[in-house]
Short mmCIF file of C-alpha atoms in Angstrom, two decimals:
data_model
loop_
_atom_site.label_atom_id
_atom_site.label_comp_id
_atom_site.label_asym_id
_atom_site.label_seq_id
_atom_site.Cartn_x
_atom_site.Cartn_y
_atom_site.Cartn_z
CA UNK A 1024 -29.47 95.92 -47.18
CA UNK A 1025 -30.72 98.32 -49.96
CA UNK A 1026 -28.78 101.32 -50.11
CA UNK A 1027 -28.72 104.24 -52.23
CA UNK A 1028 -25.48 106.24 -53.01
CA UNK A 1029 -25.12 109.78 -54.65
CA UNK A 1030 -21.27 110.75 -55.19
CA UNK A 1031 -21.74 113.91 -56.08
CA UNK A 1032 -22.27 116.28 -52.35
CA UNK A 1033 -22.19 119.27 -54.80
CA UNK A 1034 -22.05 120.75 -58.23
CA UNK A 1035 -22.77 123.62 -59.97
CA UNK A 1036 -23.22 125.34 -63.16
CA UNK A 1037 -23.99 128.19 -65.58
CA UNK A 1038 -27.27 129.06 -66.43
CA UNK A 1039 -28.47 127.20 -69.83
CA UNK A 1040 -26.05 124.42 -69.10
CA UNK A 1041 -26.62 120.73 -69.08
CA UNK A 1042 -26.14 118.89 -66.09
CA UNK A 1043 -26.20 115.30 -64.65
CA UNK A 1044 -26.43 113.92 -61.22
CA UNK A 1045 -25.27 110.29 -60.43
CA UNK A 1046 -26.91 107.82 -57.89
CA UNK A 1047 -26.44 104.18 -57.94
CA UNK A 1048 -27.90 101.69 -55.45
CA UNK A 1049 -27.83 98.20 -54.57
CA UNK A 1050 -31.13 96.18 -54.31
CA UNK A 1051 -31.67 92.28 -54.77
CA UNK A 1052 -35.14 92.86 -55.91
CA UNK A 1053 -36.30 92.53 -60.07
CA UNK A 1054 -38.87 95.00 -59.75
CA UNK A 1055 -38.55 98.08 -58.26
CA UNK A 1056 -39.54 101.92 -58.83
CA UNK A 1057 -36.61 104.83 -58.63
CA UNK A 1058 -37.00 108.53 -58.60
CA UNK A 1059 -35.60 111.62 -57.88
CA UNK A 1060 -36.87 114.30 -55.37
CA UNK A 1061 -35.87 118.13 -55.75
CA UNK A 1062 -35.80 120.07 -52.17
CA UNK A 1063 -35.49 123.71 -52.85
CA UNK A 1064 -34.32 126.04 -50.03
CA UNK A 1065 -38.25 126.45 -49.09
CA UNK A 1066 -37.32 122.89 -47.95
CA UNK A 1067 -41.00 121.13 -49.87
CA UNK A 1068 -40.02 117.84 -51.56
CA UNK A 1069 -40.90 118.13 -54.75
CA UNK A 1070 -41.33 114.65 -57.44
CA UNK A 1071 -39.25 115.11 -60.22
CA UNK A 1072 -39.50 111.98 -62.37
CA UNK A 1073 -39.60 108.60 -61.81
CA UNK A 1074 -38.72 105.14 -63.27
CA UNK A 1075 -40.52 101.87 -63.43
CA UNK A 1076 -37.52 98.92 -63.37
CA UNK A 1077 -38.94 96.98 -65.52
CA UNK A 1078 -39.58 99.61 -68.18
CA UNK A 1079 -36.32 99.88 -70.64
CA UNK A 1080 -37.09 103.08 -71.59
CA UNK A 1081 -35.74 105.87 -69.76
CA UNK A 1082 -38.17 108.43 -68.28
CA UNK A 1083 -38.67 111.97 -69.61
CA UNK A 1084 -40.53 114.89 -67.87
CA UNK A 1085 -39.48 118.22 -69.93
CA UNK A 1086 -36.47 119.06 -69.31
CA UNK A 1087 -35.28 115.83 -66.83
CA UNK A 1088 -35.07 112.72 -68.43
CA UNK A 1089 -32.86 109.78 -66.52
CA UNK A 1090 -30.46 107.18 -67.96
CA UNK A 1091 -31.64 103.95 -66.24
CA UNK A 1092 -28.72 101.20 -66.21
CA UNK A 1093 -30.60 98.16 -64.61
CA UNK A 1094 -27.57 95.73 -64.63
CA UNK A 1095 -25.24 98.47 -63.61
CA UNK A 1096 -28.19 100.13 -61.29
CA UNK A 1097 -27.45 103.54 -62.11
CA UNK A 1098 -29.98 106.02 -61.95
CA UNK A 1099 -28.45 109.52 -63.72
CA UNK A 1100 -30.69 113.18 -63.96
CA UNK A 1101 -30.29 114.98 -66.61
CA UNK A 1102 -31.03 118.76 -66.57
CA UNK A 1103 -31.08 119.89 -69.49
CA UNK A 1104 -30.81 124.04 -69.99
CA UNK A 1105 -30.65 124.28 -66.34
CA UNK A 1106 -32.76 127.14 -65.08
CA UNK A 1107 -32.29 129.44 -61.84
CA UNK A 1108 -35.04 128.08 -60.21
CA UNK A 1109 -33.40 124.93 -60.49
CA UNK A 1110 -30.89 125.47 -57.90
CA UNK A 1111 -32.13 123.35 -55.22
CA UNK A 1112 -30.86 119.86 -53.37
CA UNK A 1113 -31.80 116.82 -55.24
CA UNK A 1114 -32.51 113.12 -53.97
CA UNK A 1115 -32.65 109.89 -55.88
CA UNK A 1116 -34.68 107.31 -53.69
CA UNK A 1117 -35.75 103.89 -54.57
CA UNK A 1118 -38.70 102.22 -52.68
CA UNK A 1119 -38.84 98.64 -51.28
CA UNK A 1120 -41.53 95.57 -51.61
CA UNK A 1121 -42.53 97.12 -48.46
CA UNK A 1122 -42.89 100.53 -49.79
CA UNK A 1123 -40.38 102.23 -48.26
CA UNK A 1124 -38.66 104.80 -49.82
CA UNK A 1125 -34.95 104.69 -48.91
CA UNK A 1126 -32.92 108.01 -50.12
CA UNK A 1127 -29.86 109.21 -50.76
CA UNK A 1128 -27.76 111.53 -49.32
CA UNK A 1129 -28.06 114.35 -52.24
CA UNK A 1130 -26.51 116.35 -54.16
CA UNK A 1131 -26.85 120.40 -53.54
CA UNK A 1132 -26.83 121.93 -57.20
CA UNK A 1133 -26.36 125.63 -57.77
CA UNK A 1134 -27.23 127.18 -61.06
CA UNK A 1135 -25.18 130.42 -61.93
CA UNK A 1136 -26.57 132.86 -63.76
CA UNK B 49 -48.98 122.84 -52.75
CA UNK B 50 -49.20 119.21 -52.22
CA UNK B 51 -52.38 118.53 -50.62
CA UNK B 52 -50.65 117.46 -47.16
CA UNK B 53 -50.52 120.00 -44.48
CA UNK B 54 -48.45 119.43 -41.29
CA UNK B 55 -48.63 121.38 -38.43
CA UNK B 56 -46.81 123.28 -35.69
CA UNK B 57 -44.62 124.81 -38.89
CA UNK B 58 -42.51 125.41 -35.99
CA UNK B 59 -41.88 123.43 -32.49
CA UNK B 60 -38.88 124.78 -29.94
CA UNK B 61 -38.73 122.58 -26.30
CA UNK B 62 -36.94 121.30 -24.07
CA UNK B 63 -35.05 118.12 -23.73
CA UNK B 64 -36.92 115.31 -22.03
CA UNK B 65 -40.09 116.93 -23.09
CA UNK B 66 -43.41 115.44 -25.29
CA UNK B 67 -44.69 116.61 -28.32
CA UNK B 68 -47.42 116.08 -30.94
CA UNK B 69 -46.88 116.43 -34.40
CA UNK B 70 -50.16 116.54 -37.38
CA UNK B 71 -50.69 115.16 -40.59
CA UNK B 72 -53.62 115.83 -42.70
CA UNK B 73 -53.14 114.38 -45.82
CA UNK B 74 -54.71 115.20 -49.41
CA UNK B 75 -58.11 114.16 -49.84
CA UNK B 76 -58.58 110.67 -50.52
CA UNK B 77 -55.40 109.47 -49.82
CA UNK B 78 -55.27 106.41 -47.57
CA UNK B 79 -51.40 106.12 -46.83
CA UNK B 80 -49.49 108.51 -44.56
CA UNK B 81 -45.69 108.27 -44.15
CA UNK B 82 -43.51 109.64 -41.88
CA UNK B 83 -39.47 111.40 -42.48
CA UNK B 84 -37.31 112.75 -40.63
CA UNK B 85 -34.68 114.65 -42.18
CA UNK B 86 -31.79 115.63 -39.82
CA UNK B 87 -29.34 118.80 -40.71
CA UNK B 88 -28.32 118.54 -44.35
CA UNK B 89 -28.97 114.95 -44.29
CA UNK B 90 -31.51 112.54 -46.49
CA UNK B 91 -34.77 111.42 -45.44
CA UNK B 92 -34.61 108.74 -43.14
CA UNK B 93 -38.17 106.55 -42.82
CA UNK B 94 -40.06 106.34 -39.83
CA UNK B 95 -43.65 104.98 -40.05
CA UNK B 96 -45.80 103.89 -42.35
CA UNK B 97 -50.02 103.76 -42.00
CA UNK B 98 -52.33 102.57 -44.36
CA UNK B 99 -56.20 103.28 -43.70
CA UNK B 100 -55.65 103.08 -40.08
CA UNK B 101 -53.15 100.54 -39.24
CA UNK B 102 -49.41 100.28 -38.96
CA UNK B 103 -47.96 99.13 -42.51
CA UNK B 104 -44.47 99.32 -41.71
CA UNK B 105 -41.64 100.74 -39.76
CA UNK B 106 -38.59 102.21 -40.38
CA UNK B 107 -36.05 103.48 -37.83
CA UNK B 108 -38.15 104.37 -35.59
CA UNK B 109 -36.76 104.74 -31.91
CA UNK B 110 -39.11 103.57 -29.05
CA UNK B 111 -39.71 107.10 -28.07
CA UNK B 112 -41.35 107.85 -30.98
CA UNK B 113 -44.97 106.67 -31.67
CA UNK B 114 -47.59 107.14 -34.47
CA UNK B 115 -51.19 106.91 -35.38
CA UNK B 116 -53.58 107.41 -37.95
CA UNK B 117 -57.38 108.15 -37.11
CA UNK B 118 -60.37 106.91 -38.82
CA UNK B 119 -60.56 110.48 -40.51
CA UNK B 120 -57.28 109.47 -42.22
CA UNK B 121 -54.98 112.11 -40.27
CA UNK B 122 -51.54 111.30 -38.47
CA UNK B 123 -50.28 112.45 -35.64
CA UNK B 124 -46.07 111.65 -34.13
CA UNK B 125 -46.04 111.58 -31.21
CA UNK B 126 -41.70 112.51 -29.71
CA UNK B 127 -41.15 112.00 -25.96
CA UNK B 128 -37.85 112.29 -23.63
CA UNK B 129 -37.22 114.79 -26.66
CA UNK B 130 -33.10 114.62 -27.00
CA UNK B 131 -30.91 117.31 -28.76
CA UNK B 132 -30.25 114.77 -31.26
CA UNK B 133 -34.00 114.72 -31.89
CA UNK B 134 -33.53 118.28 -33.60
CA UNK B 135 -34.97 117.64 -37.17
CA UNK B 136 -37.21 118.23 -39.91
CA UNK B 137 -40.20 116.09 -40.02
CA UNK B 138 -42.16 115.16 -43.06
CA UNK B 139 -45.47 113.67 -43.23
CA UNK B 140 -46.16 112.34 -46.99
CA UNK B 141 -49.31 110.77 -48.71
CA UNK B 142 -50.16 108.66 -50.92
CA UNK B 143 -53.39 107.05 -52.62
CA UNK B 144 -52.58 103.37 -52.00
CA UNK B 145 -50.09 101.23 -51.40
CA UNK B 146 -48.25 100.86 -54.83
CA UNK B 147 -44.91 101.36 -55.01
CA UNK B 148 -45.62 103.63 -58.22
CA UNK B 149 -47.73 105.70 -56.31
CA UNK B 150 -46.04 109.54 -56.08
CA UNK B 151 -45.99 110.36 -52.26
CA UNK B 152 -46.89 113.78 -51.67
CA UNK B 153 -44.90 115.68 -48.61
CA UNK B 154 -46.44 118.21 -46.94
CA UNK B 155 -43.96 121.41 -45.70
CA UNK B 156 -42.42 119.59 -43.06
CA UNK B 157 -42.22 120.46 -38.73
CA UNK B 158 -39.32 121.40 -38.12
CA UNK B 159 -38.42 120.95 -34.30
CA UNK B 160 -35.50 122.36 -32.32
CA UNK B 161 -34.86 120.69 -28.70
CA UNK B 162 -32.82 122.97 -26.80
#
């Protein structure tokens, strides 16, 4: 079964900091799409990024950019000078042949100011 | 704002009741998909239409049935409603089937059974 595992049920950090979030999943599949949802507390799922499996280069979007491990199939955020209004849960989900997304549990981040 | 609107915002019943849940989604999208997201919890899969028929299902109890009209909206359909049944529910979009396609959720209905 495909599965997708965050580790991290929480973090948080000051204001301006860099953070990452960690998901790994399992998947028999070659070619496959990842990406990461943000749900802020007004509860909208919001696209963050996303990565294309078969694309070696990791996927930027302003300030979130992932590091892609295929073989090791990791699938990291980075955040980089983390902003209030980034305080919100965040999901990594990876969708199927049948185009199914199947999500993680997430990871609640709180910024600091 | 995504495009997709859902509606009731807001549903309170009963258990063993029935309810109806809408989709609309963005203009020109052909796929609708539906979530549920319990307490604190990920999205979990239901449904899937595409352009008027079933594409695939998720974990979708028996209870539960779907449908997408030849105008292209959804509607969920929850019956012998359970406690357990308390949940956000996401309808999302998309243009087509690709897998690269961004899904676009509208703001969720969230339903308490009491």
């Amino acid at each position: 079964a495909q599965t997708v595992t965050q580790s991290q049920p929480e973090m948080s950090v000051q204001e301006a900091e860099t953070v990452t979030l960690s998901c790994t999943y399992d998947t028999s599949e070659n070619n496959y799409y990842l990406f990461w949802y943000k749900q802020p507390p007004s509860r909208q799922m919001i696209l963050v990024i996303r990565q294309e499996a078969y694309k070696q280069q990791n996927a930027t979007e302003n300030r979130f950019s992932v590091n892609f491990q295929k073989a090791a199939k990791s699938f990291s955020l980075k955040i980089s000078d983390s902003q209030l209004g980034d305080t919100a849960m965040y999901f990594c989900a990876f969708i199927d042949s049948n185009y199914q997304l199947i999500w993680g549990a997430g990871t609640k981040l709180i910024i600091k100011p | 704002d995504s495009g997709v609107t859902q509606t009731p915002k807001h549903l309170i019943t009963a258990t063993g009741q029935r309810v109806t849940l809408r989709c609309s989604p963005r203009s020109g999208d052909l796929s609708v998909y539906w979530y549920q997201q319990s307490l604190d919890q990920g999205l979990q899969f239901l449904i899937q239409y595409y352009n008027g028929e079933e594409r695939a299902k998720g974990n979708i109890l028996e209870r539960f049935s779907a449908q997408q009209f030849p105008d292209l909206h959804s509607e969920l359909n929850l019956s012998s409603l359970e406690l357990g049944d308390s949940a956000l529910y996401f309808c999302a979009s998309a243009a087509f089937l690709s897998s690269y396609n961004e899904q676009f959720f509208g703001p969720g209905t969230r339903l308490t059974v009491l």
